[in-house]
PDB file of C-alpha atoms and ligand atoms in Angstrom:
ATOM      1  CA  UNK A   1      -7.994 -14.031  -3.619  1.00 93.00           C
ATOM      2  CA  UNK A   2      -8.588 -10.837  -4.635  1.00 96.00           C
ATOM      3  CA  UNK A   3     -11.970  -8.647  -5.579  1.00 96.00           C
ATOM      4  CA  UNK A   4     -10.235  -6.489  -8.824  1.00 95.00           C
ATOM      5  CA  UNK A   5     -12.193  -3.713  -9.805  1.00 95.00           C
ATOM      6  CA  UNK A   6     -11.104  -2.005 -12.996  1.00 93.00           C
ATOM      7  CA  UNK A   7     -12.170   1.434 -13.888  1.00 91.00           C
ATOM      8  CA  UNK A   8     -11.348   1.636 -17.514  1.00 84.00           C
ATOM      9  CA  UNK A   9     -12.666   3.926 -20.963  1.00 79.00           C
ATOM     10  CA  UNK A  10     -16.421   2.511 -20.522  1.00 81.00           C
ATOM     11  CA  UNK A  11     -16.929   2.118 -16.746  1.00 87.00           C
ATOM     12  CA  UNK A  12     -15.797   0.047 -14.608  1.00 91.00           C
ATOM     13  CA  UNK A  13     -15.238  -4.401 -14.589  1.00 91.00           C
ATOM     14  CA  UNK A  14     -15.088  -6.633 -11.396  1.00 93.00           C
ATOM     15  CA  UNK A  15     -13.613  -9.869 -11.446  1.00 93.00           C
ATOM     16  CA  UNK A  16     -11.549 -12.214  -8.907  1.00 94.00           C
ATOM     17  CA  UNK A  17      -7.657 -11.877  -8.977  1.00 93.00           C
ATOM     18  CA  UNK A  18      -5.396 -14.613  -7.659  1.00 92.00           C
ATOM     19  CA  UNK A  19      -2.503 -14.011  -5.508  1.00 91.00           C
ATOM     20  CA  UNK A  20      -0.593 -15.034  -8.570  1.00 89.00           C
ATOM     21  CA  UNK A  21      -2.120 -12.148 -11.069  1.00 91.00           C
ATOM     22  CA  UNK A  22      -2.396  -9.610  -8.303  1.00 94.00           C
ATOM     23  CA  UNK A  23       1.234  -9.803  -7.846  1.00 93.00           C
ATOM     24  CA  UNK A  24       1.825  -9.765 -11.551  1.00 90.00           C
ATOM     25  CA  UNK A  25       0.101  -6.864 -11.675  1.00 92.00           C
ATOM     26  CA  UNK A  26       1.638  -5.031  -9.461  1.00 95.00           C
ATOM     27  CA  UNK A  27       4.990  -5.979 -10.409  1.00 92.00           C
ATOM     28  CA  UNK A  28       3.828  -4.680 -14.042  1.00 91.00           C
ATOM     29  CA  UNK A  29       2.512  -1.527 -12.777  1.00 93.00           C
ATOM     30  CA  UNK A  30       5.681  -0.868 -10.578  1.00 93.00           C
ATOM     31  CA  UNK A  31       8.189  -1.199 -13.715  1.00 91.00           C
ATOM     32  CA  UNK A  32       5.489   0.581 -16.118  1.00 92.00           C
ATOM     33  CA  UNK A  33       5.982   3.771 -13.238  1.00 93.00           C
ATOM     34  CA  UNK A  34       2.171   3.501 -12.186  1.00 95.00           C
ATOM     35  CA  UNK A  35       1.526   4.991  -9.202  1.00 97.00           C
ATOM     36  CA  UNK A  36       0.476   2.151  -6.639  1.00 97.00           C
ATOM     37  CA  UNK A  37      -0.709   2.507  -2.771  1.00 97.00           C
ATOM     38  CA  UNK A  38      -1.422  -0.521  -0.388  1.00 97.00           C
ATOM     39  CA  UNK A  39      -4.253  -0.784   1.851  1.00 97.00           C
ATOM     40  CA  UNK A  40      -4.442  -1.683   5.695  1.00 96.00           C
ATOM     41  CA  UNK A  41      -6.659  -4.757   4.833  1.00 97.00           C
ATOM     42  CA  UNK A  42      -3.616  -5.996   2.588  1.00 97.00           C
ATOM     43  CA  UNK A  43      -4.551  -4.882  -0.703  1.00 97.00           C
ATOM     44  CA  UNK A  44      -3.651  -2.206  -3.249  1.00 98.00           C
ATOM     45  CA  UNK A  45      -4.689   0.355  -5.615  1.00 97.00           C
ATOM     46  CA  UNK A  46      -2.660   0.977  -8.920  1.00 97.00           C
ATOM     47  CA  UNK A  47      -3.558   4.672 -10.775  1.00 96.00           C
ATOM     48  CA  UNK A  48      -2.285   5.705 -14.147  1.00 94.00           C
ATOM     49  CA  UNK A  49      -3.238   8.348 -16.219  1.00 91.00           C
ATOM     50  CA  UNK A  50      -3.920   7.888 -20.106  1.00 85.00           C
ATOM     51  CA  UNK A  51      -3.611  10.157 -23.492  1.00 81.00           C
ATOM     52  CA  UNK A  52      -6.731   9.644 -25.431  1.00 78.00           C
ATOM     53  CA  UNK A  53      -8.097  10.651 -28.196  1.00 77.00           C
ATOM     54  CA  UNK A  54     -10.962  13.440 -27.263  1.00 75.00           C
ATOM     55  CA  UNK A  55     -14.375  13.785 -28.728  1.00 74.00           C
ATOM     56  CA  UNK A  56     -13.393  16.700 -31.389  1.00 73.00           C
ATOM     57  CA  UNK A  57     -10.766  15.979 -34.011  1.00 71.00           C
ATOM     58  CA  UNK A  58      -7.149  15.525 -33.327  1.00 77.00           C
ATOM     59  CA  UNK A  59      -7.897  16.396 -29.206  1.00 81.00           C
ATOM     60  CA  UNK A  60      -5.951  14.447 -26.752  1.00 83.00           C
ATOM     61  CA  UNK A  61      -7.419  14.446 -23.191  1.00 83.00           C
ATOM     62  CA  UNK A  62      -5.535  12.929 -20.053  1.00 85.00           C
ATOM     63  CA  UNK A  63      -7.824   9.921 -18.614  1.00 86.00           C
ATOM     64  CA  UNK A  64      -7.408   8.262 -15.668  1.00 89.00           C
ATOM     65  CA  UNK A  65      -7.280   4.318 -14.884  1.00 92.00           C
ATOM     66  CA  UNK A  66      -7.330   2.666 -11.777  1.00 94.00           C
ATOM     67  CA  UNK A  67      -7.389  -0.893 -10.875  1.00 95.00           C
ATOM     68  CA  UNK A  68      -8.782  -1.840  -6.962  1.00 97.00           C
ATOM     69  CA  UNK A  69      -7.355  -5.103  -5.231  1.00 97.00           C
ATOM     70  CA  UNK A  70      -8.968  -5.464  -2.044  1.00 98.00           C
ATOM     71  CA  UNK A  71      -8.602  -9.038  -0.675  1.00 97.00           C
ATOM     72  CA  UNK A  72     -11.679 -11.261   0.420  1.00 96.00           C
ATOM     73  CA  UNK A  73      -9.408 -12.203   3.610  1.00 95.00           C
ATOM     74  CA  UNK A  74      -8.886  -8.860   4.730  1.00 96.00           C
ATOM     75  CA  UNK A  75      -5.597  -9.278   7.227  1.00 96.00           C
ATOM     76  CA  UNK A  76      -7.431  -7.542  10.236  1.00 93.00           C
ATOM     77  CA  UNK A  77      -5.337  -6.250  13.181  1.00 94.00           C
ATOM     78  CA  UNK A  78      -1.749  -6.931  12.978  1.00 96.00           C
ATOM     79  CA  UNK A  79      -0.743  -6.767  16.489  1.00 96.00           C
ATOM     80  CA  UNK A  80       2.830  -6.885  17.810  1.00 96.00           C
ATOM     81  CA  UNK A  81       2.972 -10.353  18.521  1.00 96.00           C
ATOM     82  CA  UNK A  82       2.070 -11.377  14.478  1.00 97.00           C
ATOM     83  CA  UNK A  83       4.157  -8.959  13.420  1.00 97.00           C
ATOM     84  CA  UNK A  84       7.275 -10.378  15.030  1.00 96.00           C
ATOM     85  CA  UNK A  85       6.224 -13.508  14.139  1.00 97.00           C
ATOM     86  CA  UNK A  86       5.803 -12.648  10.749  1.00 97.00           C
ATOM     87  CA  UNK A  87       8.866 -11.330  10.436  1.00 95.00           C
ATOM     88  CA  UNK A  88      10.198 -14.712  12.163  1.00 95.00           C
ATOM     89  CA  UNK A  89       8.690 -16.447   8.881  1.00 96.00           C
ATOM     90  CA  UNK A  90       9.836 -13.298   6.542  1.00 94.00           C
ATOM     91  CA  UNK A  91      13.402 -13.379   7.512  1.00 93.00           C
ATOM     92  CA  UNK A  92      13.878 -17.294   7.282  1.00 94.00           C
ATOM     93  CA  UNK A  93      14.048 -18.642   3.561  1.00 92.00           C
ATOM     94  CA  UNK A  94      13.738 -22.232   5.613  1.00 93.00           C
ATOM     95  CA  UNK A  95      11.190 -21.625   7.277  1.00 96.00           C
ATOM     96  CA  UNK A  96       8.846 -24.643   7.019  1.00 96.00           C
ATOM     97  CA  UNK A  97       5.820 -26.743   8.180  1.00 97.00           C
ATOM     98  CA  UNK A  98       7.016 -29.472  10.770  1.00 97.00           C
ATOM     99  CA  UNK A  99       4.596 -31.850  12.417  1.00 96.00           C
ATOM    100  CA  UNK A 100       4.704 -31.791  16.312  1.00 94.00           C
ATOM    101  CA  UNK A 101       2.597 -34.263  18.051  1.00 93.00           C
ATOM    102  CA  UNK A 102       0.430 -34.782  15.078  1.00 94.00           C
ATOM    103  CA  UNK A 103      -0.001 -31.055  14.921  1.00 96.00           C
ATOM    104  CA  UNK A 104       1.609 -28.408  12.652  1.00 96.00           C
ATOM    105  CA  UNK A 105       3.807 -25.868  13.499  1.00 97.00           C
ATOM    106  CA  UNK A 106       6.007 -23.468  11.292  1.00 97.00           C
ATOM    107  CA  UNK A 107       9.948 -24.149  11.897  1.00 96.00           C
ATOM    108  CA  UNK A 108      12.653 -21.757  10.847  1.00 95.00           C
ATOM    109  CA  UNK A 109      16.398 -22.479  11.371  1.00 92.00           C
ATOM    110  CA  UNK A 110      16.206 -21.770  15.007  1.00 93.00           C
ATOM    111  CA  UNK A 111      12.895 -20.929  16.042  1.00 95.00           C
ATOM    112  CA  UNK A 112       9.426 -22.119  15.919  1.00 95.00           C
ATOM    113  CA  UNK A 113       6.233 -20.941  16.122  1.00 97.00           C
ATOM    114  CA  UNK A 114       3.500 -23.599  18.151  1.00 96.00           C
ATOM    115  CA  UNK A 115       0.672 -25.153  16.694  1.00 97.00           C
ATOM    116  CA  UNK A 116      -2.147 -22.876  18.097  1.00 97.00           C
ATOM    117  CA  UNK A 117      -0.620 -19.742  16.367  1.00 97.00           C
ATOM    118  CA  UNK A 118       0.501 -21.884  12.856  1.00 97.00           C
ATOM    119  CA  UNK A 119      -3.149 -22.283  13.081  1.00 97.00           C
ATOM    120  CA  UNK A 120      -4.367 -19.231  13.477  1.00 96.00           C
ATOM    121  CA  UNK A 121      -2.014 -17.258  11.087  1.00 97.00           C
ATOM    122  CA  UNK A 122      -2.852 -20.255   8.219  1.00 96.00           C
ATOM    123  CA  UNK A 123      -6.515 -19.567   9.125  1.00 95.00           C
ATOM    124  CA  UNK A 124      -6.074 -15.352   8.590  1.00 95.00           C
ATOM    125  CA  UNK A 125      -4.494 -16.128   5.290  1.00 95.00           C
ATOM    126  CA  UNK A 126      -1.061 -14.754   6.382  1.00 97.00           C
ATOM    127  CA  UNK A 127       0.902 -17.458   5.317  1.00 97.00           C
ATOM    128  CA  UNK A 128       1.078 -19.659   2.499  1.00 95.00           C
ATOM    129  CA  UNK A 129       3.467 -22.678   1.472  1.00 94.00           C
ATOM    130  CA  UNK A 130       5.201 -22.372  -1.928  1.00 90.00           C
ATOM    131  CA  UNK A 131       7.430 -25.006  -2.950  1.00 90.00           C
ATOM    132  CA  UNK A 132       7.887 -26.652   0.394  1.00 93.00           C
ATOM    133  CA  UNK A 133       8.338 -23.628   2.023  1.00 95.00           C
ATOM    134  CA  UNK A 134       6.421 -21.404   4.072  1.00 96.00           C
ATOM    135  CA  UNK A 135       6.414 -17.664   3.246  1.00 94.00           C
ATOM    136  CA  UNK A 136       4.021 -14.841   4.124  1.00 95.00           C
ATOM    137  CA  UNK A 137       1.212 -14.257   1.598  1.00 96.00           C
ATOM    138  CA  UNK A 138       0.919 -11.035  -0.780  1.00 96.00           C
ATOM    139  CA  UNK A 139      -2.442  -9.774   1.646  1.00 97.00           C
ATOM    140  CA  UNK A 140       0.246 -10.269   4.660  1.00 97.00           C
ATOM    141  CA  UNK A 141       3.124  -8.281   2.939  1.00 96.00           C
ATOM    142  CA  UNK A 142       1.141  -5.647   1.767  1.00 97.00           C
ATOM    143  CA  UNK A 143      -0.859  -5.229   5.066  1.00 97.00           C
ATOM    144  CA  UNK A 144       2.499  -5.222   7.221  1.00 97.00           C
ATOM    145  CA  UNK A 145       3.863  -2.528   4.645  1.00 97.00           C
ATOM    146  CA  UNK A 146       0.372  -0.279   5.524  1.00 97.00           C
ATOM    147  CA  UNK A 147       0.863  -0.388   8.566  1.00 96.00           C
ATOM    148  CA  UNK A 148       4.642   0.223   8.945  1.00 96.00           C
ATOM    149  CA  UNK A 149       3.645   3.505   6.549  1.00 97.00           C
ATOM    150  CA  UNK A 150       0.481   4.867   8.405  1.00 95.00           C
ATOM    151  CA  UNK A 151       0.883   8.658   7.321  1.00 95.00           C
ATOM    152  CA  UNK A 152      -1.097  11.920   8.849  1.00 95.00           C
ATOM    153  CA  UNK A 153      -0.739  15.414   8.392  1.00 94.00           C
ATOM    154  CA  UNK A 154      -1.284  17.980  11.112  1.00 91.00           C
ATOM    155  CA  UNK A 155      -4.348  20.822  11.027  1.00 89.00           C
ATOM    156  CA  UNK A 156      -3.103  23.886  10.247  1.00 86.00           C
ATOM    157  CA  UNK A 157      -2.954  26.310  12.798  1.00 81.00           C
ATOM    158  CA  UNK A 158      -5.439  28.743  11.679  1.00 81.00           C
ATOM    159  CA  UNK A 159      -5.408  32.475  12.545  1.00 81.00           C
ATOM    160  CA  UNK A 160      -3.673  33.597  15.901  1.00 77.00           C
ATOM    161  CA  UNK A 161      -2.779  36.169  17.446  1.00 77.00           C
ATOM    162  CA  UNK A 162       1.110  37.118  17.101  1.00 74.00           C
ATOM    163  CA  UNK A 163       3.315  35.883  19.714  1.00 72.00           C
ATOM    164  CA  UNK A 164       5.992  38.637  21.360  1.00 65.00           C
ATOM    165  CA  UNK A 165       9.251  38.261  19.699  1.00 66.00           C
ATOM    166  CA  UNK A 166       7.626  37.301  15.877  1.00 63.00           C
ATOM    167  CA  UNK A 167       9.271  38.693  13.715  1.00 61.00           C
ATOM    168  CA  UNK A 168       5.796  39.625  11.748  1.00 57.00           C
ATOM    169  CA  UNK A 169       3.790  40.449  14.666  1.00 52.00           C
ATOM    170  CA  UNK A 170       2.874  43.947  12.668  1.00 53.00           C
ATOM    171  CA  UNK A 171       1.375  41.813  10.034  1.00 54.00           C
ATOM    172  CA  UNK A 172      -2.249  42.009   9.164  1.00 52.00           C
ATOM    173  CA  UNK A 173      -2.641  45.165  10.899  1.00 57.00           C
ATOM    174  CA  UNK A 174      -5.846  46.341   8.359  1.00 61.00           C
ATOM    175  CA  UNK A 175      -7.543  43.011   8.589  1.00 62.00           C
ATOM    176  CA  UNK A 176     -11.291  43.042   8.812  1.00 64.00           C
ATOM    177  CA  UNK A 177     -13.811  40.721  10.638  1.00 64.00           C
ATOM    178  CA  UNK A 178     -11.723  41.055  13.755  1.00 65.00           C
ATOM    179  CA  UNK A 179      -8.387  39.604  12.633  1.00 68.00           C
ATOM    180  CA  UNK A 180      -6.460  42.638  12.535  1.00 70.00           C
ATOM    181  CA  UNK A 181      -2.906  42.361  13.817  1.00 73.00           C
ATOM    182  CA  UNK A 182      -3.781  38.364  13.623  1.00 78.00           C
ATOM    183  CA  UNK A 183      -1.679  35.813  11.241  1.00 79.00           C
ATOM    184  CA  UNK A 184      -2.966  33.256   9.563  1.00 81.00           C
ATOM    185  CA  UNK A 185      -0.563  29.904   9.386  1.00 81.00           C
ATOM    186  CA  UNK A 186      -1.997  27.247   6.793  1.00 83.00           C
ATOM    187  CA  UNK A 187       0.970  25.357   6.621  1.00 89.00           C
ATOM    188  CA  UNK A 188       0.474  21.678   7.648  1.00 92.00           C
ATOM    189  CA  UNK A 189       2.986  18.984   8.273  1.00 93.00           C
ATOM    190  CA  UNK A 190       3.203  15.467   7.415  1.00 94.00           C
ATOM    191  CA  UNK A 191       4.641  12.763   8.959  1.00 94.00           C
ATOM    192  CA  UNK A 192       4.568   8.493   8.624  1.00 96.00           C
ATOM    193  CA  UNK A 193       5.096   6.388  11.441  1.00 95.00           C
ATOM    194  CA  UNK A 194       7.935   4.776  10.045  1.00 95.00           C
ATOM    195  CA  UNK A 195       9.802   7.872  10.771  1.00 94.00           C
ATOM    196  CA  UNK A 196      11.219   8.727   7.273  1.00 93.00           C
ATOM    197  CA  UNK A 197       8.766  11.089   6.502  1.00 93.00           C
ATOM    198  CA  UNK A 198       8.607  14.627   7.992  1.00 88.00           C
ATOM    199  CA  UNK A 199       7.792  17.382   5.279  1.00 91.00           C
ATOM    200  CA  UNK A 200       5.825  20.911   5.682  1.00 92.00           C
ATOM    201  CA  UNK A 201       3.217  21.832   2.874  1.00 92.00           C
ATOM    202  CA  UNK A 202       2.034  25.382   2.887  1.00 90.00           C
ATOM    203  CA  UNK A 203      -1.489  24.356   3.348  1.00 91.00           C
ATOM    204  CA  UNK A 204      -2.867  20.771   3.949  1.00 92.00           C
ATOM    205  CA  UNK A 205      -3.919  19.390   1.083  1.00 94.00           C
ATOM    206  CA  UNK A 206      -0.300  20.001  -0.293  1.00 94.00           C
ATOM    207  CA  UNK A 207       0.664  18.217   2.899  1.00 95.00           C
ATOM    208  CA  UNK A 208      -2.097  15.323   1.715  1.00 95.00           C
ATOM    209  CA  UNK A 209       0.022  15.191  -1.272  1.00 96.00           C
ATOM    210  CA  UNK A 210       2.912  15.001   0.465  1.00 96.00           C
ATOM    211  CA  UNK A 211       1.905  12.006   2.775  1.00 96.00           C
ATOM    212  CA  UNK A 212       0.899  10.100  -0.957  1.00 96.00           C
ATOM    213  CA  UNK A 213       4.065  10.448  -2.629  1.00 96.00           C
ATOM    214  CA  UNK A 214       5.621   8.924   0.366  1.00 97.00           C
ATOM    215  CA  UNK A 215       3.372   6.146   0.557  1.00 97.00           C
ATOM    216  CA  UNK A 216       3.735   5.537  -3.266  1.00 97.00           C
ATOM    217  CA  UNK A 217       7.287   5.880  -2.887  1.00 97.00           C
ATOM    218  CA  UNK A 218       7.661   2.863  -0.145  1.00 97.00           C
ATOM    219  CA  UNK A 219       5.548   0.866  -2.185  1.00 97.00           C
ATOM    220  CA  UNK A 220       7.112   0.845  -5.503  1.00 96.00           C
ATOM    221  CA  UNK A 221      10.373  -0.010  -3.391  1.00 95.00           C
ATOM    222  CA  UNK A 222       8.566  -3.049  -2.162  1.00 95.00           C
ATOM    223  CA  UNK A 223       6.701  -4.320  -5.494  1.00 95.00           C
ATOM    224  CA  UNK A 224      10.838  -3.420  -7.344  1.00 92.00           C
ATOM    225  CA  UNK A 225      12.251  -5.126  -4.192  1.00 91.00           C
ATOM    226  CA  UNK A 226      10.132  -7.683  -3.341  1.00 88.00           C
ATOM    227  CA  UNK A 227       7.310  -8.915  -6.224  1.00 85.00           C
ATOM    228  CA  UNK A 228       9.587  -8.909  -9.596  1.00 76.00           C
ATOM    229  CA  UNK A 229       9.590 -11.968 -10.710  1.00 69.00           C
ATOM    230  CA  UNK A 230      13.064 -13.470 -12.031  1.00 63.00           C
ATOM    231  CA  UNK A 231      13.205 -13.557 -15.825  1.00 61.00           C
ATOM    232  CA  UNK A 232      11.282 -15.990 -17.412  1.00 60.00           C
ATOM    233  CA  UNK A 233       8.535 -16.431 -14.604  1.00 59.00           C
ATOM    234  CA  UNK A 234       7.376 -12.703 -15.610  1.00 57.00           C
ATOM    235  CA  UNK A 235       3.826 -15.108 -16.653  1.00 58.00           C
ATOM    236  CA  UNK A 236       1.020 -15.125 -14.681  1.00 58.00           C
ATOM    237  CA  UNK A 237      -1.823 -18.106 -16.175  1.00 59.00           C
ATOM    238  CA  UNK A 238      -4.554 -15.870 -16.253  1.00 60.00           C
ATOM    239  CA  UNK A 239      -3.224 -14.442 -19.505  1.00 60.00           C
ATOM    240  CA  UNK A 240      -5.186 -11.169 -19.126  1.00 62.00           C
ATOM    241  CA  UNK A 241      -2.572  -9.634 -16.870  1.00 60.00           C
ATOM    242  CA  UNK A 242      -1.794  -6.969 -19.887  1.00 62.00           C
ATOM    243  CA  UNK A 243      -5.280  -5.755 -20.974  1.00 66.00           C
ATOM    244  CA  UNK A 244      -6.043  -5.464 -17.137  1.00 69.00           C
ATOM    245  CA  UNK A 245      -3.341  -2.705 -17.081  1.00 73.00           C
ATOM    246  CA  UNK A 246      -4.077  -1.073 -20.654  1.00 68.00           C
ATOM    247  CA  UNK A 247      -7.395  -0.530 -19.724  1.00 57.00           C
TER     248      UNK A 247
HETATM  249 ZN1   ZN B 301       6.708   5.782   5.975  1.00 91.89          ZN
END
């Protein structure tokens, strides 16, 4: 379950979203080209911009939406062991709940995972069982993809003092407050641990920006990839899944 906080036209509305309409919604917001960033804790937040009508006549001002998921079972630390056997469960569409000496464990086609740690990942909320199978749940995928994508940009350097052989070590020659001949380098660099990422802004927040678009990028591969529905199950019960996102 999820705490969904909408900011919409006249404030903002809080309400509970199930697994079920948080993934609706962000299957909805991936294909409507919402920008959409997940969360350490496994959740998500979903930003669109609107065209409405202004106070004066015939003015159209850009507003912006946002709708907050942030789960009530936050995942917590996903250390290496969970994530391999998460990905043990991920990567195994049999991968099921056996009973071993009146316990349970989670069996896959040729592995399994003992009873204390079926336990303990049912009891985090990492897994759920769907049909007879058991598959990881939305706070699980979304906190694994956080943490696969944890982005930072560097500090820029800042003035200095030319080093020999740079090619604009004359520069700056007239500066006051004591940074004549000095250069100033704002540029700032940003890179994601996954390793795909490794782009120069010319100052930081441009890196910031950088680092964002990344992060959005990865996760509307993983809502397209992952959360759309087949045709025909594209229903989620709550039947407020639409005004949520035209907020
Ligand atoms: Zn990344």
């Amino acid at each position: 379950m999820y705490r969904e906080t909408i900011a919409h036209a006249h404030g903002t509305t809080e309400g509970t979203a199930s697994e079920q309409h948080a993934t609706m919604l962000l299957a909805r917001a991936a294909r409507r080209g919402y920008a959409i960033e997940v969360t350490t804790p496994g959740g998500a937040l979903i930003t669109w911009t609107r065209h409405v009508f202004g106070p004066g006549e015939n003015t159209v001002v850009r507003a912006d939406r946002s709708i907050t998921l942030e789960p009530f079972t936050p995942v917590g630390t996903l250390s290496d062991t969970v994530r391999a056997d998460l990905d043990l469960i991920a990567g195994d569409p049999h991968a099921r709940y056996a009973e071993e000496n009146g316990r349970r464990v989670i069996r896959g086609l040729v592995w399994r995972i003992p009873a204390f740690t079926t336990a303990r990942l049912r009891a985090r909320g990492l897994v759920v069982e769907e049909e007879g199978l058991v598959c990881l749940s939305l706070t699980a995928h979304l906190g694994l993809l956080a943490h696969a994508h944890r982005t930072r940009t560097t500090t820029p350097e800042g003035w200095r003092r030319p080093s020999a052989g740079d090619p604009y070590g004359s520069a700056g020659l007239n500066r006051p407050g004591g940074r004549a001949g000095m250069l100033y380098g704002g540029g700032s660099a940003a890179v994601c641990s996954c390793g795909g990422l490794s782009a120069f802004g010319g100052d930081r927040s441009e890196a910031r920006r950088l680092a964002r678009e990344h992060r959005r990028a990865v996760a509307a591969a993983f809502v397209a990839e992952q959360l759309t529905p087949p045709p025909g199950r594209d229903r989620c019960s709550c039947g407020r899944c639409a005004d949520c996102l035209t907020a």
